Amino acid sequence: MSEIVVGILGFICIVAIVLTLFKSKTLPSIAFIVFPFLLAMLLVIGGYYTVGDVGKLIKSGFNSTAPTAALFVFSVLYFGIMTDAGMFDVIIGKLMKLVGNSVIGVTVMTAVIALIGHLDGGGASTFCIVVPSMLPVYKKMHMRPTTLLRVSVLAMGILNLMPWAGPTMRAASVLGMEAGSLWNTLLPIQAFGIVLVLAHAVLAGWQEQKRGAGQSGKLAQLEGTVVLDETAQAEQNELARPKLFWFNVLLTIGVIALLIWDEFPSYVPFMLGVAAAILVNYGFDAKMHKKIINLHAGPALMMCSTLMGAAVLMGVLVKSVTVNDVEIASVSPVWRTSSRWCSPPSWAVTCPWSSASCPCPWPWPSTPTATSMGCSP
């Protein structure tokens, strides 16, 4: 079987994965396993690989994705524990006291809360933090809920570059490097992005103020005062540990500092953080520890299974195998048109993978990531 045919089959495999995911026919983890394995069997039948070669390729793929999977599992558990312990609730409460009746202050605080809430890299959990705390304020100030959504999503997009978030983890897996190391190169861009998010929040607040939002604005005079139903008291959170707020904040700072230091694999700080957080906040109680972990097992398992499935994708389409001191080219680089552009299969491995399984508005985490992968941004 010629390399041209192998390249065409690889590209067809990627197109099949993308179409399956876009039509929501299955989960990414299943698609990443089935289609590359079918491709591998076709290559075995065509004599390009042996069954043993396929096994070596898949094992090599797992070597690339396993650290990223460990990072995601323990980062989800860590930030889940911090949410249960009430660290974010205390921060949000203190921030909201600074807002007062300022429309611009409300939009800026929305951005700040979304940035803080998205530290765990999970979109659903961020909305669960931002919307319940800010939507009543928006109604009271006669502000549009769409502004709340716009400001929140932009902030979430920037925080999606954290090393434990989906886009950076997937890019790190494809690049074969630690997510923390990749994040260090993205820090200046992320910092500039945060500045732009806050600037946009100010602009959004000014737009709302111009249309008459605010307790003493034109809309308040036309529509009257909004009375919110606050009779229902929220249930006492039995997992909250407000007295340990400062310990949890310092622990989180320490975990992020270890990530920036980059002397350990990126999953080690979160492993240590989970152990310290669960023991200090909830004591030496195995039943409570099991309850806490079970609360956050779903999101962790979903992304971990995706990354494990991606190991098959990486192994078959990206990795190469050596037989009798002769390297057999992997599927992706057999079509390399020039040194400046990626081959179509290699582009397809990275781009659709990122965009199909991540709700980000752009397929690449950043321009430097595309450049480091040998692609034109």
CSV table of N, CA and C in Angstrom, one decimal, residues 231-349:
chain,number,residue,atom,x,y,z
A,231,THR,N,-38.0,34.9,49.1
A,231,THR,CA,-38.5,34.3,50.3
A,231,THR,C,-38.0,32.9,50.5
A,232,ALA,N,-37.7,32.2,49.4
A,232,ALA,CA,-37.1,30.9,49.5
A,232,ALA,C,-35.7,30.9,49.9
A,233,GLN,N,-35.4,30.3,51.0
A,233,GLN,CA,-34.0,30.3,51.5
A,233,GLN,C,-33.3,29.2,50.9
A,234,ALA,N,-32.0,29.4,50.5
A,234,ALA,CA,-31.2,28.3,50.0
A,234,ALA,C,-30.9,27.3,51.1
A,235,GLU,N,-30.8,26.1,50.7
A,235,GLU,CA,-30.5,25.1,51.6
A,235,GLU,C,-29.1,25.2,52.2
A,236,GLN,N,-28.9,24.9,53.4
A,236,GLN,CA,-27.6,25.0,54.0
A,236,GLN,C,-26.7,24.0,53.4
A,237,ASN,N,-25.5,24.5,52.9
A,237,ASN,CA,-24.6,23.6,52.3
A,237,ASN,C,-23.8,22.9,53.3
A,238,GLU,N,-24.0,21.6,53.5
A,238,GLU,CA,-23.4,20.9,54.6
A,238,GLU,C,-21.9,20.7,54.3
A,239,LEU,N,-21.5,20.9,53.0
A,239,LEU,CA,-20.1,20.7,52.6
A,239,LEU,C,-19.3,22.0,52.8
A,240,ALA,N,-20.0,23.2,53.0
A,240,ALA,CA,-19.3,24.5,53.0
A,240,ALA,C,-18.4,24.5,54.3
A,241,ARG,N,-17.2,25.1,54.1
A,241,ARG,CA,-16.2,25.3,55.2
A,241,ARG,C,-15.7,26.7,55.2
A,242,PRO,N,-16.6,27.7,55.5
A,242,PRO,CA,-16.2,29.1,55.5
A,242,PRO,C,-15.1,29.5,56.4
A,243,LYS,N,-14.9,28.7,57.5
A,243,LYS,CA,-13.8,29.0,58.4
A,243,LYS,C,-12.4,28.7,57.8
A,244,LEU,N,-12.4,27.8,56.8
A,244,LEU,CA,-11.2,27.4,56.2
A,244,LEU,C,-10.9,28.2,54.9
A,245,PHE,N,-11.6,29.3,54.7
A,245,PHE,CA,-11.5,30.1,53.5
A,245,PHE,C,-10.1,30.4,53.1
A,246,TRP,N,-9.4,31.0,54.1
A,246,TRP,CA,-8.0,31.5,53.8
A,246,TRP,C,-7.1,30.3,53.5
A,247,PHE,N,-7.3,29.2,54.2
A,247,PHE,CA,-6.5,28.0,53.9
A,247,PHE,C,-6.7,27.6,52.5
A,248,ASN,N,-7.9,27.5,52.0
A,248,ASN,CA,-8.2,27.1,50.7
A,248,ASN,C,-7.7,28.1,49.6
A,249,VAL,N,-7.7,29.4,49.9
A,249,VAL,CA,-7.2,30.4,49.0
A,249,VAL,C,-5.6,30.2,48.9
A,250,LEU,N,-5.0,30.1,50.0
A,250,LEU,CA,-3.5,29.9,50.0
A,250,LEU,C,-3.1,28.6,49.3
A,251,LEU,N,-3.9,27.5,49.6
A,251,LEU,CA,-3.6,26.3,48.9
A,251,LEU,C,-3.8,26.4,47.4
A,252,THR,N,-4.8,27.1,46.9
A,252,THR,CA,-5.0,27.3,45.5
A,252,THR,C,-3.8,28.1,44.9
A,253,ILE,N,-3.4,29.1,45.6
A,253,ILE,CA,-2.3,29.9,45.1
A,253,ILE,C,-1.0,29.0,45.1
A,254,GLY,N,-0.9,28.2,46.1
A,254,GLY,CA,0.3,27.3,46.1
A,254,GLY,C,0.3,26.3,44.9
A,255,VAL,N,-0.9,25.7,44.6
A,255,VAL,CA,-1.0,24.8,43.5
A,255,VAL,C,-0.7,25.5,42.2
A,256,ILE,N,-1.2,26.7,42.0
A,256,ILE,CA,-0.9,27.4,40.7
A,256,ILE,C,0.6,27.8,40.6
A,257,ALA,N,1.1,28.2,41.8
A,257,ALA,CA,2.6,28.5,41.8
A,257,ALA,C,3.4,27.3,41.4
A,258,LEU,N,3.1,26.1,41.9
A,258,LEU,CA,3.8,24.9,41.5
A,258,LEU,C,3.7,24.7,40.0
A,259,LEU,N,2.5,25.0,39.5
A,259,LEU,CA,2.4,24.8,38.0
A,259,LEU,C,3.3,25.8,37.2
A,260,ILE,N,3.3,27.0,37.7
A,260,ILE,CA,4.2,28.0,37.0
A,260,ILE,C,5.7,27.7,37.2
A,261,TRP,N,6.0,27.1,38.4
A,261,TRP,CA,7.4,26.7,38.6
A,261,TRP,C,7.9,25.7,37.6
A,262,ASP,N,7.0,24.8,37.3
A,262,ASP,CA,7.2,23.8,36.2
A,262,ASP,C,8.4,22.8,36.5
A,263,GLU,N,8.6,22.5,37.8
A,263,GLU,CA,9.6,21.5,38.1
A,263,GLU,C,9.0,20.1,38.3
A,264,PHE,N,7.7,20.0,38.4
A,264,PHE,CA,7.0,18.8,38.5
A,264,PHE,C,6.1,18.6,37.3
A,265,PRO,N,5.7,17.3,37.0
A,265,PRO,CA,4.7,17.2,36.0
A,265,PRO,C,3.4,17.9,36.4
A,266,SER,N,2.7,18.4,35.4
A,266,SER,CA,1.6,19.3,35.7
A,266,SER,C,0.5,18.7,36.6
A,267,TYR,N,0.4,17.4,36.6
A,267,TYR,CA,-0.7,16.8,37.4
A,267,TYR,C,-0.3,16.6,38.9
A,268,VAL,N,1.0,16.7,39.2
A,268,VAL,CA,1.5,16.5,40.6
A,268,VAL,C,0.9,17.6,41.5
A,269,PRO,N,1.0,18.9,41.2
A,269,PRO,CA,0.4,19.9,42.1
A,269,PRO,C,-1.1,19.6,42.4
A,270,PHE,N,-1.8,19.2,41.5
A,270,PHE,CA,-3.3,18.9,41.7
A,270,PHE,C,-3.4,17.7,42.6
A,271,MET,N,-2.6,16.7,42.4
A,271,MET,CA,-2.7,15.5,43.2
A,271,MET,C,-2.4,15.9,44.7
A,272,LEU,N,-1.4,16.7,44.9
A,272,LEU,CA,-1.1,17.1,46.3
A,272,LEU,C,-2.2,18.0,46.8
A,273,GLY,N,-2.7,18.9,45.9
A,273,GLY,CA,-3.8,19.8,46.3
A,273,GLY,C,-5.0,19.1,46.7
A,274,VAL,N,-5.4,18.0,46.0
A,274,VAL,CA,-6.6,17.2,46.3
A,274,VAL,C,-6.4,16.6,47.7
A,275,ALA,N,-5.2,16.0,47.9
A,275,ALA,CA,-5.0,15.3,49.1
A,275,ALA,C,-5.1,16.2,50.3
A,276,ALA,N,-4.4,17.4,50.2
A,276,ALA,CA,-4.5,18.4,51.3
A,276,ALA,C,-5.9,18.9,51.5
A,277,ALA,N,-6.5,19.3,50.4
A,277,ALA,CA,-7.9,19.9,50.5
A,277,ALA,C,-8.9,19.0,51.2
A,278,ILE,N,-8.9,17.7,50.7
A,278,ILE,CA,-9.9,16.8,51.2
A,278,ILE,C,-9.7,16.4,52.7
A,279,LEU,N,-8.4,16.3,53.1
A,279,LEU,CA,-8.1,16.0,54.5
A,279,LEU,C,-8.3,17.1,55.4
A,280,VAL,N,-7.9,18.3,55.0
A,280,VAL,CA,-8.1,19.5,55.9
A,280,VAL,C,-9.6,19.9,56.0
A,281,ASN,N,-10.3,19.9,54.9
A,281,ASN,CA,-11.6,20.4,54.9
A,281,ASN,C,-12.6,19.4,55.5
A,282,TYR,N,-12.3,18.1,55.3
A,282,TYR,CA,-13.3,17.1,55.6
A,282,TYR,C,-12.8,16.0,56.6
A,283,GLY,N,-11.6,16.2,57.1
A,283,GLY,CA,-11.1,15.3,58.1
A,283,GLY,C,-10.7,13.9,57.6
A,284,PHE,N,-10.4,13.0,58.5
A,284,PHE,CA,-10.1,11.7,58.1
A,284,PHE,C,-11.4,10.8,58.2
A,285,ASP,N,-12.2,11.0,57.2
A,285,ASP,CA,-13.5,10.3,57.1
A,285,ASP,C,-13.6,9.7,55.7
A,286,ALA,N,-13.4,8.4,55.6
A,286,ALA,CA,-13.4,7.8,54.3
A,286,ALA,C,-14.8,7.9,53.6
A,287,LYS,N,-15.9,7.8,54.3
A,287,LYS,CA,-17.2,7.9,53.7
A,287,LYS,C,-17.4,9.3,53.1
A,288,MET,N,-17.0,10.4,53.8
A,288,MET,CA,-17.1,11.7,53.3
A,288,MET,C,-16.2,11.9,52.1
A,289,HIS,N,-15.0,11.4,52.1
A,289,HIS,CA,-14.1,11.5,51.0
A,289,HIS,C,-14.7,10.8,49.7
A,290,LYS,N,-15.3,9.7,49.9
A,290,LYS,CA,-15.9,9.0,48.8
A,290,LYS,C,-17.1,9.8,48.3
A,291,LYS,N,-17.9,10.4,49.2
A,291,LYS,CA,-19.0,11.2,48.7
A,291,LYS,C,-18.5,12.4,47.9
A,292,ILE,N,-17.4,13.1,48.3
A,292,ILE,CA,-16.9,14.2,47.6
A,292,ILE,C,-16.4,13.8,46.2
A,293,ILE,N,-15.7,12.7,46.2
A,293,ILE,CA,-15.2,12.3,44.9
A,293,ILE,C,-16.3,11.9,43.9
A,294,ASN,N,-17.3,11.2,44.5
A,294,ASN,CA,-18.4,10.8,43.6
A,294,ASN,C,-19.2,11.9,43.1
A,295,LEU,N,-19.2,13.1,43.8
A,295,LEU,CA,-19.9,14.3,43.3
A,295,LEU,C,-19.3,14.8,42.0
A,296,HIS,N,-18.0,14.6,41.8
A,296,HIS,CA,-17.3,15.2,40.7
A,296,HIS,C,-16.7,14.1,39.7
A,297,ALA,N,-17.1,12.8,39.9
A,297,ALA,CA,-16.6,11.8,39.1
A,297,ALA,C,-17.1,11.9,37.7
A,298,GLY,N,-18.3,12.3,37.5
A,298,GLY,CA,-18.9,12.4,36.1
A,298,GLY,C,-18.1,13.2,35.1
A,299,PRO,N,-17.9,14.5,35.4
A,299,PRO,CA,-17.1,15.3,34.5
A,299,PRO,C,-15.6,14.8,34.3
A,300,ALA,N,-15.0,14.3,35.4
A,300,ALA,CA,-13.7,13.8,35.3
A,300,ALA,C,-13.6,12.6,34.4
A,301,LEU,N,-14.6,11.7,34.6
A,301,LEU,CA,-14.6,10.5,33.7
A,301,LEU,C,-14.8,10.8,32.3
A,302,MET,N,-15.7,11.7,32.0
A,302,MET,CA,-16.1,12.1,30.6
A,302,MET,C,-14.8,12.6,29.9
A,303,MET,N,-14.1,13.5,30.5
A,303,MET,CA,-12.9,14.1,29.8
A,303,MET,C,-11.8,13.1,29.7
A,304,CYS,N,-11.6,12.3,30.8
A,304,CYS,CA,-10.6,11.3,30.9
A,304,CYS,C,-10.8,10.3,29.8
A,305,SER,N,-12.0,9.8,29.6
A,305,SER,CA,-12.3,8.8,28.6
A,305,SER,C,-12.1,9.4,27.2
A,306,THR,N,-12.3,10.7,27.0
A,306,THR,CA,-12.0,11.3,25.7
A,306,THR,C,-10.6,11.3,25.4
A,307,LEU,N,-9.8,11.6,26.5
A,307,LEU,CA,-8.3,11.6,26.3
A,307,LEU,C,-7.8,10.2,26.0
A,308,MET,N,-8.3,9.2,26.7
A,308,MET,CA,-7.9,7.9,26.5
A,308,MET,C,-8.3,7.4,25.1
A,309,GLY,N,-9.5,7.8,24.6
A,309,GLY,CA,-9.8,7.5,23.2
A,309,GLY,C,-8.9,8.2,22.3
A,310,ALA,N,-8.5,9.4,22.6
A,310,ALA,CA,-7.6,10.2,21.8
A,310,ALA,C,-6.2,9.5,21.7
A,311,ALA,N,-5.9,8.7,22.7
A,311,ALA,CA,-4.6,7.9,22.6
A,311,ALA,C,-4.6,7.0,21.4
A,312,VAL,N,-5.8,6.4,21.1
A,312,VAL,CA,-5.8,5.5,19.9
A,312,VAL,C,-5.7,6.4,18.6
A,313,LEU,N,-6.4,7.6,18.6
A,313,LEU,CA,-6.3,8.5,17.5
A,313,LEU,C,-4.8,8.9,17.3
A,314,MET,N,-4.2,9.3,18.4
A,314,MET,CA,-2.8,9.8,18.3
A,314,MET,C,-1.9,8.7,17.8
A,315,GLY,N,-2.1,7.5,18.4
A,315,GLY,CA,-1.2,6.4,18.0
A,315,GLY,C,-1.2,6.0,16.6
A,316,VAL,N,-2.5,5.9,16.0
A,316,VAL,CA,-2.6,5.4,14.7
A,316,VAL,C,-2.3,6.5,13.7
A,317,LEU,N,-2.7,7.8,13.9
A,317,LEU,CA,-2.5,8.8,12.9
A,317,LEU,C,-1.2,9.6,13.1
A,318,VAL,N,-0.6,9.7,14.3
A,318,VAL,CA,0.5,10.6,14.5
A,318,VAL,C,1.8,9.9,14.8
A,319,LYS,N,1.7,8.8,15.5
A,319,LYS,CA,3.0,8.1,15.9
A,319,LYS,C,3.5,7.3,14.8
A,320,SER,N,4.8,7.0,14.9
A,320,SER,CA,5.5,6.1,13.9
A,320,SER,C,6.0,4.9,14.6
A,321,VAL,N,6.3,3.8,13.9
A,321,VAL,CA,6.8,2.6,14.5
A,321,VAL,C,8.1,2.2,13.7
A,322,THR,N,9.0,1.6,14.5
A,322,THR,CA,10.3,1.1,13.9
A,322,THR,C,10.3,-0.4,13.8
A,323,VAL,N,10.6,-0.9,12.7
A,323,VAL,CA,10.6,-2.4,12.5
A,323,VAL,C,12.0,-2.7,11.8
A,324,ASN,N,12.8,-3.5,12.5
A,324,ASN,CA,14.1,-3.9,12.0
A,324,ASN,C,14.9,-2.7,11.7
A,325,ASP,N,14.9,-1.7,12.6
A,325,ASP,CA,15.7,-0.5,12.5
A,325,ASP,C,15.3,0.4,11.3
A,326,VAL,N,14.1,0.1,10.8
A,326,VAL,CA,13.5,0.9,9.7
A,326,VAL,C,12.3,1.5,10.2
A,327,GLU,N,12.2,2.9,10.1
A,327,GLU,CA,11.0,3.6,10.6
A,327,GLU,C,9.9,3.6,9.5
A,328,ILE,N,8.7,3.1,9.9
A,328,ILE,CA,7.6,3.2,9.0
A,328,ILE,C,6.8,4.5,9.3
A,329,ALA,N,6.6,5.3,8.3
A,329,ALA,CA,6.0,6.6,8.5
A,329,ALA,C,4.6,6.5,9.1
A,330,SER,N,4.2,7.4,10.0
A,330,SER,CA,2.9,7.4,10.5
A,330,SER,C,1.9,7.9,9.4
A,331,VAL,N,0.6,7.9,9.7
A,331,VAL,CA,-0.3,8.2,8.7
A,331,VAL,C,-0.3,9.7,8.4
A,332,SER,N,-0.1,10.6,9.4
A,332,SER,CA,-0.3,12.0,9.2
A,332,SER,C,0.7,12.7,8.3
A,333,PRO,N,2.1,12.4,8.5
A,333,PRO,CA,3.0,13.2,7.7
A,333,PRO,C,3.3,12.7,6.3
A,334,VAL,N,2.6,11.7,5.8
A,334,VAL,CA,2.9,11.2,4.4
A,334,VAL,C,2.5,12.2,3.3
A,335,TRP,N,1.7,13.1,3.7
A,335,TRP,CA,1.3,14.2,2.7
A,335,TRP,C,1.9,15.5,3.3
A,336,ARG,N,3.1,15.8,3.1
A,336,ARG,CA,3.7,17.1,3.6
A,336,ARG,C,4.0,17.9,2.4
A,337,THR,N,3.2,18.8,2.0
A,337,THR,CA,3.4,19.6,0.8
A,337,THR,C,4.6,20.5,0.8
A,338,SER,N,4.9,21.1,1.9
A,338,SER,CA,6.1,21.9,2.1
A,338,SER,C,6.5,22.0,3.5
A,339,SER,N,7.6,22.6,3.8
A,339,SER,CA,8.0,22.8,5.2
A,339,SER,C,7.2,23.9,5.9
A,340,ARG,N,6.5,24.7,5.2
A,340,ARG,CA,5.8,25.8,5.8
A,340,ARG,C,4.4,25.4,6.2
A,341,TRP,N,3.7,24.5,5.5
A,341,TRP,CA,2.3,24.2,5.8
A,341,TRP,C,2.2,22.7,6.3
A,342,CYS,N,1.2,22.5,7.2
A,342,CYS,CA,1.0,21.2,7.6
A,342,CYS,C,0.4,20.3,6.5
A,343,SER,N,0.6,19.0,6.6
A,343,SER,CA,-0.1,18.1,5.7
A,343,SER,C,-1.5,18.1,6.0
A,344,PRO,N,-2.4,17.9,5.1
A,344,PRO,CA,-3.8,17.8,5.4
A,344,PRO,C,-4.2,16.9,6.5
A,345,PRO,N,-3.7,15.6,6.6
A,345,PRO,CA,-4.0,14.8,7.7
A,345,PRO,C,-3.6,15.3,9.0
A,346,SER,N,-2.4,15.9,9.1
A,346,SER,CA,-1.9,16.4,10.4
A,346,SER,C,-2.8,17.6,10.8
A,347,TRP,N,-3.2,18.5,9.9
A,347,TRP,CA,-4.1,19.6,10.2
A,347,TRP,C,-5.4,19.0,10.7
A,348,ALA,N,-5.9,18.0,10.0
A,348,ALA,CA,-7.2,17.4,10.4
A,348,ALA,C,-7.1,16.8,11.8
A,349,VAL,N,-6.0,16.2,12.2
A,349,VAL,CA,-5.9,15.6,13.5
A,349,VAL,C,-6.1,16.6,14.6
